[in-house]
Coordinates of N, CA, C and O in Angstrom, one line a residue:
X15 N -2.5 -9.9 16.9 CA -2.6 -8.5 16.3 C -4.0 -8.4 15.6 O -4.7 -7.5 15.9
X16 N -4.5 -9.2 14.7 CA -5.5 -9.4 14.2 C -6.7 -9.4 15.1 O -7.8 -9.2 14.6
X17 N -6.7 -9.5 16.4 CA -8.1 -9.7 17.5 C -7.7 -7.9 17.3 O -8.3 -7.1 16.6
X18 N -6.4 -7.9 18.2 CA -6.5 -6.3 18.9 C -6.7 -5.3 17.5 O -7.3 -4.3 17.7
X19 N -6.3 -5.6 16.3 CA -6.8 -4.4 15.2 C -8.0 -4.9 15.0 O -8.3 -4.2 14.0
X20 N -9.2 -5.8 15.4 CA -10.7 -5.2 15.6 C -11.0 -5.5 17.0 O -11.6 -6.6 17.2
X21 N -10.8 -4.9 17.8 CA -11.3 -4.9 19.0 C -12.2 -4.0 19.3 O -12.3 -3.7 20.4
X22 N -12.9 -3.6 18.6 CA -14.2 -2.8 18.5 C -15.1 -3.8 18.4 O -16.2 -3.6 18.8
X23 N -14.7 -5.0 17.9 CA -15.6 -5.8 17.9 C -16.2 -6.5 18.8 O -17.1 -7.3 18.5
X24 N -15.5 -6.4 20.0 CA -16.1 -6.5 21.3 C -17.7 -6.1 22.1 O -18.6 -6.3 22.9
X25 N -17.2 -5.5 21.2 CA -18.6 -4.0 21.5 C -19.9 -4.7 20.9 O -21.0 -4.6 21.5
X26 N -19.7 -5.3 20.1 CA -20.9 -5.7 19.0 C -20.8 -7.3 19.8 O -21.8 -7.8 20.3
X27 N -19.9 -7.8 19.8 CA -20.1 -9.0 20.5 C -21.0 -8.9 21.8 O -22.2 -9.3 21.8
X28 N -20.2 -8.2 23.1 CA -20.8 -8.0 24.2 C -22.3 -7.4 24.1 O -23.4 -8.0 24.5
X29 N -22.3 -6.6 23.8 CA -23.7 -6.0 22.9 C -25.1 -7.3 23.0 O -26.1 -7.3 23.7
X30 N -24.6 -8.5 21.8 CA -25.2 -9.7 21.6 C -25.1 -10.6 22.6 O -24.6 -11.6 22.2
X31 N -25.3 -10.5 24.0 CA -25.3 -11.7 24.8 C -25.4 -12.8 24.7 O -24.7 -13.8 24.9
X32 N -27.0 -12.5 24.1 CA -28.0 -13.8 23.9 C -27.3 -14.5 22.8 O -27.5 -15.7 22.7
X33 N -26.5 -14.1 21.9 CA -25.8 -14.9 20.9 C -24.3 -15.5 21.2 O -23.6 -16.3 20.6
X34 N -24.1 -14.8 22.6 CA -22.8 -15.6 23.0 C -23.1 -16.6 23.6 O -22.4 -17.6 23.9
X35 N -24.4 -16.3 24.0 CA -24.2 -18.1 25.2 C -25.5 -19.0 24.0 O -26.1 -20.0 24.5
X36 N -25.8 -18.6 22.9 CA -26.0 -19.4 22.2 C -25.0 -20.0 21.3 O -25.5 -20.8 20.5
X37 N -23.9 -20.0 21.2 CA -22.9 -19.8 20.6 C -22.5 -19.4 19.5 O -21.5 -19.9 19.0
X38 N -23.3 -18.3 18.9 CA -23.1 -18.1 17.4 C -22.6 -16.6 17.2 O -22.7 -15.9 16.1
X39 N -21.9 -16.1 18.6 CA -21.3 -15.2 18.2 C -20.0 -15.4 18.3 O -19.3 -14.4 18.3
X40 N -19.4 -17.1 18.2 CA -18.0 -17.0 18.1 C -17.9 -17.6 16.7 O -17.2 -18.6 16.7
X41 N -18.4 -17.2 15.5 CA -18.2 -16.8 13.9 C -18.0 -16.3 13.3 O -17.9 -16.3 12.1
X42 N -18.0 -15.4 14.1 CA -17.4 -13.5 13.6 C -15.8 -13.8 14.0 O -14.9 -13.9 13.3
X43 N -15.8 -14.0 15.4 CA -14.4 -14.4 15.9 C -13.0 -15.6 15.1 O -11.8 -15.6 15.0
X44 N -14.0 -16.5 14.7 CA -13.5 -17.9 14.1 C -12.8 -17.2 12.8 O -11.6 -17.4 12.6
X45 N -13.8 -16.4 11.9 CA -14.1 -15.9 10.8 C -12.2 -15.0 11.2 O -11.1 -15.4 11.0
X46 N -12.6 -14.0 11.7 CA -11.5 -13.1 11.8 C -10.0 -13.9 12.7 O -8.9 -13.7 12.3
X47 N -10.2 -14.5 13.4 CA -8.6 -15.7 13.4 C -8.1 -16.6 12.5 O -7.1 -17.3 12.7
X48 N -9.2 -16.7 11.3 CA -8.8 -17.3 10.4 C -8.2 -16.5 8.8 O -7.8 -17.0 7.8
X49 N -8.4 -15.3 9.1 CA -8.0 -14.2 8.2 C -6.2 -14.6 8.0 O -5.2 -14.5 8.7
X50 N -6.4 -14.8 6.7 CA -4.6 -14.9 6.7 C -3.8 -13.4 6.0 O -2.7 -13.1 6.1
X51 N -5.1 -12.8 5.4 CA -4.2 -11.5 4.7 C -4.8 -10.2 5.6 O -5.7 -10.2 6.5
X52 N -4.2 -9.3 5.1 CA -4.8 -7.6 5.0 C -6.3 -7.4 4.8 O -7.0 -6.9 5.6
X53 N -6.6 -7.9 3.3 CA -7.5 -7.9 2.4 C -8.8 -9.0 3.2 O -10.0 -8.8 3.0
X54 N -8.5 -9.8 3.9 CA -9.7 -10.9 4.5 C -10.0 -10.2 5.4 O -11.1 -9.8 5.3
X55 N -9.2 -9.8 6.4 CA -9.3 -8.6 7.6 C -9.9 -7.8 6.8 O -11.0 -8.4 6.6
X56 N -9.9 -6.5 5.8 CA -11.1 -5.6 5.4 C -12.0 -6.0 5.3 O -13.0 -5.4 5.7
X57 N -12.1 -7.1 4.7 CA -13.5 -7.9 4.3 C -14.2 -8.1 5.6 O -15.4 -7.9 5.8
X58 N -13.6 -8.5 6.4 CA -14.4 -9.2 7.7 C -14.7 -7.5 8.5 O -15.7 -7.2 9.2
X59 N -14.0 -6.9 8.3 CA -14.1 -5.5 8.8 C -15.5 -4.1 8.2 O -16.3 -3.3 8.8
X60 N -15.2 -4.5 6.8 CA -16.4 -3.9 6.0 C -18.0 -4.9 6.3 O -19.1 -4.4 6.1
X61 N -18.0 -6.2 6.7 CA -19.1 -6.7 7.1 C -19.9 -6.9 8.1 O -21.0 -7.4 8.3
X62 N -18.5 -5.8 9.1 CA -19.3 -6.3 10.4 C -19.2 -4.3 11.0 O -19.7 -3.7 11.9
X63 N -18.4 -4.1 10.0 CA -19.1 -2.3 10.0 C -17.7 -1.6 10.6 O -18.0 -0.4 10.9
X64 N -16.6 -1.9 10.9 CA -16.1 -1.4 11.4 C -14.9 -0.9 10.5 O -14.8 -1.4 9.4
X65 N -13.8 0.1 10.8 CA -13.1 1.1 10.1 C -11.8 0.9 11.0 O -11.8 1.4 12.2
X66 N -10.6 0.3 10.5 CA -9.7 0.6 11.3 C -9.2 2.0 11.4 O -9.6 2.8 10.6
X67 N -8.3 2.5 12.5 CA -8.1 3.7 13.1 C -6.5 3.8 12.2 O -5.9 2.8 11.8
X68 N -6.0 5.2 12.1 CA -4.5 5.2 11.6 C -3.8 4.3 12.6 O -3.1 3.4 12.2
X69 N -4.1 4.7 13.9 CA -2.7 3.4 14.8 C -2.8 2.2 14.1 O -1.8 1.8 13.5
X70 N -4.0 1.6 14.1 CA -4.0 0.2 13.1 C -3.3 0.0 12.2 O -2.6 -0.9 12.2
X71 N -3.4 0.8 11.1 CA -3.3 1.0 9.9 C -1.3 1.3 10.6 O -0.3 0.6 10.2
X72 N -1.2 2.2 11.2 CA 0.6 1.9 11.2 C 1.5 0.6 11.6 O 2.5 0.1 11.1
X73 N 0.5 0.2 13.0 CA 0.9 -1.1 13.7 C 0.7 -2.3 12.7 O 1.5 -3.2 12.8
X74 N -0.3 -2.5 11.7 CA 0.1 -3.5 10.4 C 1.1 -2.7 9.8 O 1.9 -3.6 9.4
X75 N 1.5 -1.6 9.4 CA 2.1 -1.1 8.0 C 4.0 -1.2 8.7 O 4.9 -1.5 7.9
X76 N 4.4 -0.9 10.5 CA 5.4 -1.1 10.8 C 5.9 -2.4 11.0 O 7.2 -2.6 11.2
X77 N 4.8 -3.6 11.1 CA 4.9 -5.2 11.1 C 5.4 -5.7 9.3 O 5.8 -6.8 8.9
X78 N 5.1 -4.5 8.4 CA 5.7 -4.6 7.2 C 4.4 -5.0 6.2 O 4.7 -5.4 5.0
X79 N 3.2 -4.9 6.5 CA 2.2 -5.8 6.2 C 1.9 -3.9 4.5 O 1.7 -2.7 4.8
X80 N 2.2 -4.7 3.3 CA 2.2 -3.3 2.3 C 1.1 -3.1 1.9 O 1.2 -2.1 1.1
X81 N 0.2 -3.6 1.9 CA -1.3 -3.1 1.9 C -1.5 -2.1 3.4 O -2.4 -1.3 3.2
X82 N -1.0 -2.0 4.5 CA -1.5 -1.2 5.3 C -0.4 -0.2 4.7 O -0.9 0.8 4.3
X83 N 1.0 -0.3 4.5 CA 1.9 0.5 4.1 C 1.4 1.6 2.5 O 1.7 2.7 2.3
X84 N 1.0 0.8 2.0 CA -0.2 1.8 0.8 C -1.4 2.7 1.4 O -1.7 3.9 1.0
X85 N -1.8 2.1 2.1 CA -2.7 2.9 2.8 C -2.8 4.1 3.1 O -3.4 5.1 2.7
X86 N -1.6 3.6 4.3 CA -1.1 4.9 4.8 C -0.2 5.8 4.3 O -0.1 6.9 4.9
X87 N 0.7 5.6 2.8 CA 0.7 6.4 1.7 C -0.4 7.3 1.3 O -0.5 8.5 1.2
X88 N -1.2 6.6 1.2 CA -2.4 7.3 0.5 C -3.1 8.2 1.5 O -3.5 9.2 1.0
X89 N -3.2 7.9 2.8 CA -4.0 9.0 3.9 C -3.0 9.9 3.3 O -3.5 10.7 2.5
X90 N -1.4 10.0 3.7 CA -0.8 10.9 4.0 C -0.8 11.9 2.8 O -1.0 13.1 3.0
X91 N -0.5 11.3 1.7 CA -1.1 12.0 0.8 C -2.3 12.9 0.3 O -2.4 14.0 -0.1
X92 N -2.9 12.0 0.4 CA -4.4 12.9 0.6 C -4.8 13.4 2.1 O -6.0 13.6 2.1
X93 N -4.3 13.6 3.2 CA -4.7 14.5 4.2 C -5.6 13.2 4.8 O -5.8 13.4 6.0
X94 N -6.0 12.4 4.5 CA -7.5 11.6 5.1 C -6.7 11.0 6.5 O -5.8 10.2 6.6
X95 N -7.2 11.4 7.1 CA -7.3 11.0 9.1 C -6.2 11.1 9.5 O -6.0 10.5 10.5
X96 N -4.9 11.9 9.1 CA -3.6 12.1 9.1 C -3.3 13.9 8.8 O -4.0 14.4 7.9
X97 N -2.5 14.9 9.5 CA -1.8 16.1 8.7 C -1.6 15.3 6.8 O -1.0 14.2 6.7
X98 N -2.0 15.7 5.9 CA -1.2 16.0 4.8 C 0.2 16.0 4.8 O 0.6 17.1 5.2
X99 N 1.3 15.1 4.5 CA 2.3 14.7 4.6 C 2.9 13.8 3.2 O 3.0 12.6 3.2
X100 N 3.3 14.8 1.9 CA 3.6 14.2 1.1 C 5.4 13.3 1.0 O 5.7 12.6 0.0
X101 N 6.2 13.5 2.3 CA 7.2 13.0 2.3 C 7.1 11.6 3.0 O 7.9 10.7 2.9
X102 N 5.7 11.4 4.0 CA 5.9 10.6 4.6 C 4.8 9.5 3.9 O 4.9 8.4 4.3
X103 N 3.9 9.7 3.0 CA 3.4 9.3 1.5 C 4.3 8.6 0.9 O 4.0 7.4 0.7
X104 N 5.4 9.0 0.5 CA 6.5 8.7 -0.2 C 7.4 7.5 0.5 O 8.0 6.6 -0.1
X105 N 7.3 7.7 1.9 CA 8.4 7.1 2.5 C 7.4 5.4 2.7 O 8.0 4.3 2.7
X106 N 5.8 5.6 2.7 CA 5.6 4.5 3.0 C 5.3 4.0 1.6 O 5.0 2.8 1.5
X107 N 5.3 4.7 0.4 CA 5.0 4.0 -0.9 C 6.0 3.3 -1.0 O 5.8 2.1 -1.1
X108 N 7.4 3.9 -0.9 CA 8.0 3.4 -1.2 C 8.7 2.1 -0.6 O 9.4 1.4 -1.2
X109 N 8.2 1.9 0.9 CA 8.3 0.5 1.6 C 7.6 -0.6 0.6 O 8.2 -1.6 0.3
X110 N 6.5 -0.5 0.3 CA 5.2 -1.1 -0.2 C 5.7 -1.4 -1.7 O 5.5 -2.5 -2.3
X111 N 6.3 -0.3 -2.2 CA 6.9 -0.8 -3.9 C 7.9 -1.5 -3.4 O 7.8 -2.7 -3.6
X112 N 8.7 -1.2 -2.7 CA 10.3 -2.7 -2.4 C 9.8 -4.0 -2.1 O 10.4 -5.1 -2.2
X113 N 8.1 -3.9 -1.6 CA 7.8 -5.6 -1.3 C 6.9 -5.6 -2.3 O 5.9 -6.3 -2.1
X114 N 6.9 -4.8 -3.8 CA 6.0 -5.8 -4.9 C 5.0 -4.9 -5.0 O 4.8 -4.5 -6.1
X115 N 4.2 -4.5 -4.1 CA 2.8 -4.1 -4.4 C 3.0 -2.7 -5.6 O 3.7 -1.8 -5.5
X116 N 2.0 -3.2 -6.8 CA 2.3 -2.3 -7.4 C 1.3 -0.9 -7.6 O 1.5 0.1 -8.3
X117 N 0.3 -1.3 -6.9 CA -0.1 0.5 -6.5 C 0.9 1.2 -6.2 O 1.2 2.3 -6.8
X118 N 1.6 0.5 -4.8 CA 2.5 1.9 -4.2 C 3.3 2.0 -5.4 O 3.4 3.1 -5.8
X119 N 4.1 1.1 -6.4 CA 5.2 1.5 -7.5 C 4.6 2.2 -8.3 O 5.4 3.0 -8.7
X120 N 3.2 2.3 -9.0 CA 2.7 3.4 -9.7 C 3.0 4.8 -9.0 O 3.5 5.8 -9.4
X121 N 2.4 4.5 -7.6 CA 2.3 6.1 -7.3 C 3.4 6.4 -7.0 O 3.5 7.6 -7.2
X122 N 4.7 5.9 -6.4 CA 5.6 6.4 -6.0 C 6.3 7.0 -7.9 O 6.9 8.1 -7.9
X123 N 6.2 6.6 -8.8 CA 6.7 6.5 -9.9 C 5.7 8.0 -10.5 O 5.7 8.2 -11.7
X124 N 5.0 8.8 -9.8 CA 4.1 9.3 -9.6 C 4.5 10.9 -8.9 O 4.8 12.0 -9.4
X125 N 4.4 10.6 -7.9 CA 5.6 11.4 -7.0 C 6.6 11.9 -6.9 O 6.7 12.9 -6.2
X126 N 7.9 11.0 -7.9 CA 8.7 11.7 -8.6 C 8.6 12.5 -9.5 O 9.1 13.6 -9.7
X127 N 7.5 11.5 -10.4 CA 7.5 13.1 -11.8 C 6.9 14.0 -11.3 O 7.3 15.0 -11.9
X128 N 6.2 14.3 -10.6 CA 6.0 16.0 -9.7 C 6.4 16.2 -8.2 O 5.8 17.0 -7.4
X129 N 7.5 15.4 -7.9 CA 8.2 16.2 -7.0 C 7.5 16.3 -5.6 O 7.8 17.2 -4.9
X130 N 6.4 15.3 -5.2 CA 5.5 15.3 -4.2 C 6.3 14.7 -3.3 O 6.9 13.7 -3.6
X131 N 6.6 15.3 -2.2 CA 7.4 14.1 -1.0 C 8.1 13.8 -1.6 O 7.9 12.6 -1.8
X132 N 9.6 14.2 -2.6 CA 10.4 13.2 -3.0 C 11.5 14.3 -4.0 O 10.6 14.6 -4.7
X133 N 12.4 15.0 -4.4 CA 12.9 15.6 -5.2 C 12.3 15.1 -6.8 O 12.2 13.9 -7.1
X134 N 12.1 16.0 -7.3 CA 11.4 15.6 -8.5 C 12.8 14.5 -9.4 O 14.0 14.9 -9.3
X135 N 12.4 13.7 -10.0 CA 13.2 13.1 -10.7 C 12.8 11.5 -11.8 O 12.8 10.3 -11.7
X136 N 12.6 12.6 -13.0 CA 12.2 11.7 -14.1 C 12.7 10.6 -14.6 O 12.1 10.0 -15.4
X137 N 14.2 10.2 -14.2 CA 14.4 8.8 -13.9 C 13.7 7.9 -12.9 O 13.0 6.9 -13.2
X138 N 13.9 8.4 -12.0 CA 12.8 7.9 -11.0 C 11.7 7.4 -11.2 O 11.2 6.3 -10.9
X139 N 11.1 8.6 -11.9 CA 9.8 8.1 -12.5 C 9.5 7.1 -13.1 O 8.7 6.2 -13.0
X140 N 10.5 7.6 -14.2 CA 10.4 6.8 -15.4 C 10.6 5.0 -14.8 O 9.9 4.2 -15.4
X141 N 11.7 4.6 -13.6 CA 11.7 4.0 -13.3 C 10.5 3.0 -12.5 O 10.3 1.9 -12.9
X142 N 10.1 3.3 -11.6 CA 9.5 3.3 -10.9 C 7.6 2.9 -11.9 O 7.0 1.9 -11.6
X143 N 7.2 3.5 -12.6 CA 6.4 3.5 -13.6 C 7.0 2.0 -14.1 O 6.3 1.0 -13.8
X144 N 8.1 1.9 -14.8 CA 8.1 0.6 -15.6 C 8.1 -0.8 -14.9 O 7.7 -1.8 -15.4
X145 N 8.5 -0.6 -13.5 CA 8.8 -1.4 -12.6 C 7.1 -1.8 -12.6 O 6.9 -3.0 -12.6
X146 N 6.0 -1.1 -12.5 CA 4.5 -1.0 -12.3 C 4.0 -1.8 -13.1 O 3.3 -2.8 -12.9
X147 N 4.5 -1.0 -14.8 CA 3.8 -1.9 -15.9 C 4.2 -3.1 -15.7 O 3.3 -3.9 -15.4
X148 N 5.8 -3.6 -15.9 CA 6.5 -4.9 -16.1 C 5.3 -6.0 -15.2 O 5.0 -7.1 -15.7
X149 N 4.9 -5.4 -13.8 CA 4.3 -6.3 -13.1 C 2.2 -6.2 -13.3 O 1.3 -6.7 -12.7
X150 N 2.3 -5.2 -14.3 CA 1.0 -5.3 -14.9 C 0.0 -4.3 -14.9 O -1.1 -4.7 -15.4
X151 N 0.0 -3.3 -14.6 CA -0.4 -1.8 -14.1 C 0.0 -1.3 -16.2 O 1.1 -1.3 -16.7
X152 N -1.0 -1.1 -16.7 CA -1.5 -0.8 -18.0 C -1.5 0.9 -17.8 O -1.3 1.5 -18.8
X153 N -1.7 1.7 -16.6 CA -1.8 3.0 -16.4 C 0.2 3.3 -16.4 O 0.7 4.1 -17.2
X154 N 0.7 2.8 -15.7 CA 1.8 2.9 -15.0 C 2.7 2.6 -17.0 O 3.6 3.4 -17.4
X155 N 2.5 1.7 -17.6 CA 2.9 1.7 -18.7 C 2.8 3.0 -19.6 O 3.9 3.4 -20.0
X156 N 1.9 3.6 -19.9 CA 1.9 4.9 -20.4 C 2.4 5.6 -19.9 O 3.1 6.4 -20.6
X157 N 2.5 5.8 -18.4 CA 3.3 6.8 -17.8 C 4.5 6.6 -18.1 O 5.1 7.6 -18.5
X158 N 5.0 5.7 -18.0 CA 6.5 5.2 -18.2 C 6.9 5.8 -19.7 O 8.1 6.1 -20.0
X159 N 5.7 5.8 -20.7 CA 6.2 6.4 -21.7 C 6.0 7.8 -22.0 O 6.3 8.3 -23.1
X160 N 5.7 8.4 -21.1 CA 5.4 9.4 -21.0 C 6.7 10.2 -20.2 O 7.4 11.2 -20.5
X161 N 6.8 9.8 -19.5 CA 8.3 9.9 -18.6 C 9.2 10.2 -19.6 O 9.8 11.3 -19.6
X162 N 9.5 8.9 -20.7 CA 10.8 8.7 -21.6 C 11.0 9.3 -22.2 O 12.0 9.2 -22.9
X163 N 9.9 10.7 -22.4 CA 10.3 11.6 -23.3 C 11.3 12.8 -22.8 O 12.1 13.3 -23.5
X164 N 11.0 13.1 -21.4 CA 11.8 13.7 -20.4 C 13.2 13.6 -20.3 O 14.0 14.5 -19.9
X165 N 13.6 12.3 -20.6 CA 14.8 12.2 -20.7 C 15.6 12.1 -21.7 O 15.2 12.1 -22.9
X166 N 16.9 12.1 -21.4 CA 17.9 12.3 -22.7 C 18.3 10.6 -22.8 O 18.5 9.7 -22.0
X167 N 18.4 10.6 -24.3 CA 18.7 9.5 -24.6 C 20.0 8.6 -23.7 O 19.8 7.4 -23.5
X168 N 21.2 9.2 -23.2 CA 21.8 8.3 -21.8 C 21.2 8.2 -20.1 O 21.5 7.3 -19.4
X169 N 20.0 9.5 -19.8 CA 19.7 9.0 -19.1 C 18.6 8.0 -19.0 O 18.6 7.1 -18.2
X170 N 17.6 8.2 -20.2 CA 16.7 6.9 -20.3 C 17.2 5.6 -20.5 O 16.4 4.7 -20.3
X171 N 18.4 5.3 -20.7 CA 19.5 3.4 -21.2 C 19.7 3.5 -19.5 O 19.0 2.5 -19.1
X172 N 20.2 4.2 -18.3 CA 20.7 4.3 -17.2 C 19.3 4.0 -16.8 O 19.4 2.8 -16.4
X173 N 17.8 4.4 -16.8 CA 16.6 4.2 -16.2 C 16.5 3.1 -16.5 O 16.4 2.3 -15.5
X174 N 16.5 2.7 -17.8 CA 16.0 1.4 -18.4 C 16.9 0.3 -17.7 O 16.2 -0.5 -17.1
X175 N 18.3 0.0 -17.6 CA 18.8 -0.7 -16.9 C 18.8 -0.4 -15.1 O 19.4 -1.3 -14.6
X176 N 18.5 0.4 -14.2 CA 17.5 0.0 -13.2 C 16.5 -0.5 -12.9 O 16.3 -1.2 -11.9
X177 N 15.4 0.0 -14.2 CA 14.3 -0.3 -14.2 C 14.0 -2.2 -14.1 O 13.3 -2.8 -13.3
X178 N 15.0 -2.6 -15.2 CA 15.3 -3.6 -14.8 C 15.8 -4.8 -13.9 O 15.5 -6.0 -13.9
X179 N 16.6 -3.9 -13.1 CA 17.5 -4.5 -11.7 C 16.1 -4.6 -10.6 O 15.8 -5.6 -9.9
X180 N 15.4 -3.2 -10.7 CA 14.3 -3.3 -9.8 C 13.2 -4.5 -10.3 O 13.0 -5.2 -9.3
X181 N 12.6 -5.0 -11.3 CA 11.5 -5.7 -12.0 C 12.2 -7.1 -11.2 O 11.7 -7.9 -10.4
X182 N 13.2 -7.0 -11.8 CA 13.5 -8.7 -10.7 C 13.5 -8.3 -9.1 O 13.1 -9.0 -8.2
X183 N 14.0 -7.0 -9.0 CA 14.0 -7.4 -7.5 C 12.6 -7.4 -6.7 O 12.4 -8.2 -5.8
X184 N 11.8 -6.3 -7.1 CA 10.3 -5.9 -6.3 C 9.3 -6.1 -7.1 O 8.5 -5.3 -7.6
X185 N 9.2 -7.8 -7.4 CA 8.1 -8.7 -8.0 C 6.9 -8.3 -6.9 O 7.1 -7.7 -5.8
X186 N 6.0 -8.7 -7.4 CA 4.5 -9.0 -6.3 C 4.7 -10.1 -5.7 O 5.4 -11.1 -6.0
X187 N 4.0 -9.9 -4.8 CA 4.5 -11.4 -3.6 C 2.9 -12.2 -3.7 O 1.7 -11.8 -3.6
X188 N 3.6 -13.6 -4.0 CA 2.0 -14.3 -4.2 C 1.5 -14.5 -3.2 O 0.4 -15.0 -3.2

């Protein structure tokens, strides 16, 4: 998957002949089969100029990979190389907060308190926000207190003890 999500890179390889049959155009290739995350893949991506396409960005994000699943939150959200789609924003934040990443748990925690892609719900929020801070998101902490004012003192104890159920369950993955 990693060759065919830059297979543009063909182009630049073939391009350099004289560097293939010198052999130093298989360092770009070495380089990129040895990528173990998301984040090494951008890197190798941003250096050799290329921009993965949404299919990319879904075919990592449906393989479960939650850096492409934030992503594509975020296109959907913001309109960028996708229809504007705040439910399906939501649907992929919220894959990306169940495996840890805590961008998607800020914004999905985000989303509820205004109701973007999601029925508005200040539990939720409030939830979702603490689950952010707990794992270290300093923005997502304020929010969370900002949330707690929204609620009534039983449904904030009810947040607070999911909030907690979630912090053990949707840690960051090392």
């Amino acid at each position: 998957m990693k060759t065919a999500f830059f297979i543009k890179l063909l182009a630049c390889v073939c391009g350099a002949s004289l560097l293939l049959i010198s052999g130093c155009a298989n360092a770009p290739l070495d380089e990129l089969d040895n990528a173990k995350t998301i984040d090494e893949m951008n890197a190798f991506a941003a250096r050799v100029g290329i921009t993965p396409t949404v299919a990319e960005w879904h075919g990592l994000a449906e393989q479960g990979d939650a850096t492409a699943q934030v992503q594509l939150g975020w296109m959907y959200n913001n309109g960028e190389g996708v229809v504007k789609d705040d439910k399906q924003a939501a649907a992929w934040y919220r894959k990306a907060a169940e495996q840890g990443h805590i961008d998607a748990q800020y914004n999905l925690g985000l989303m509820y308190s205004t109701g973007e892609g999601v029925a508005q719900d200040y539990k939720l929020a409030y939830v979702w926000s603490a689950v952010a801070a707990a794992n270290g998101d300093a923005l997502a902490a304020n929010n969370r207190d900002i949330f707690a004012k929204s609620l009534s003192p039983a449904a904030l104890a009810e947040a607070q003890t999911v909030a907690g159920q979630y912090v053990e369950q949707y840690q960051p993955k090392q």
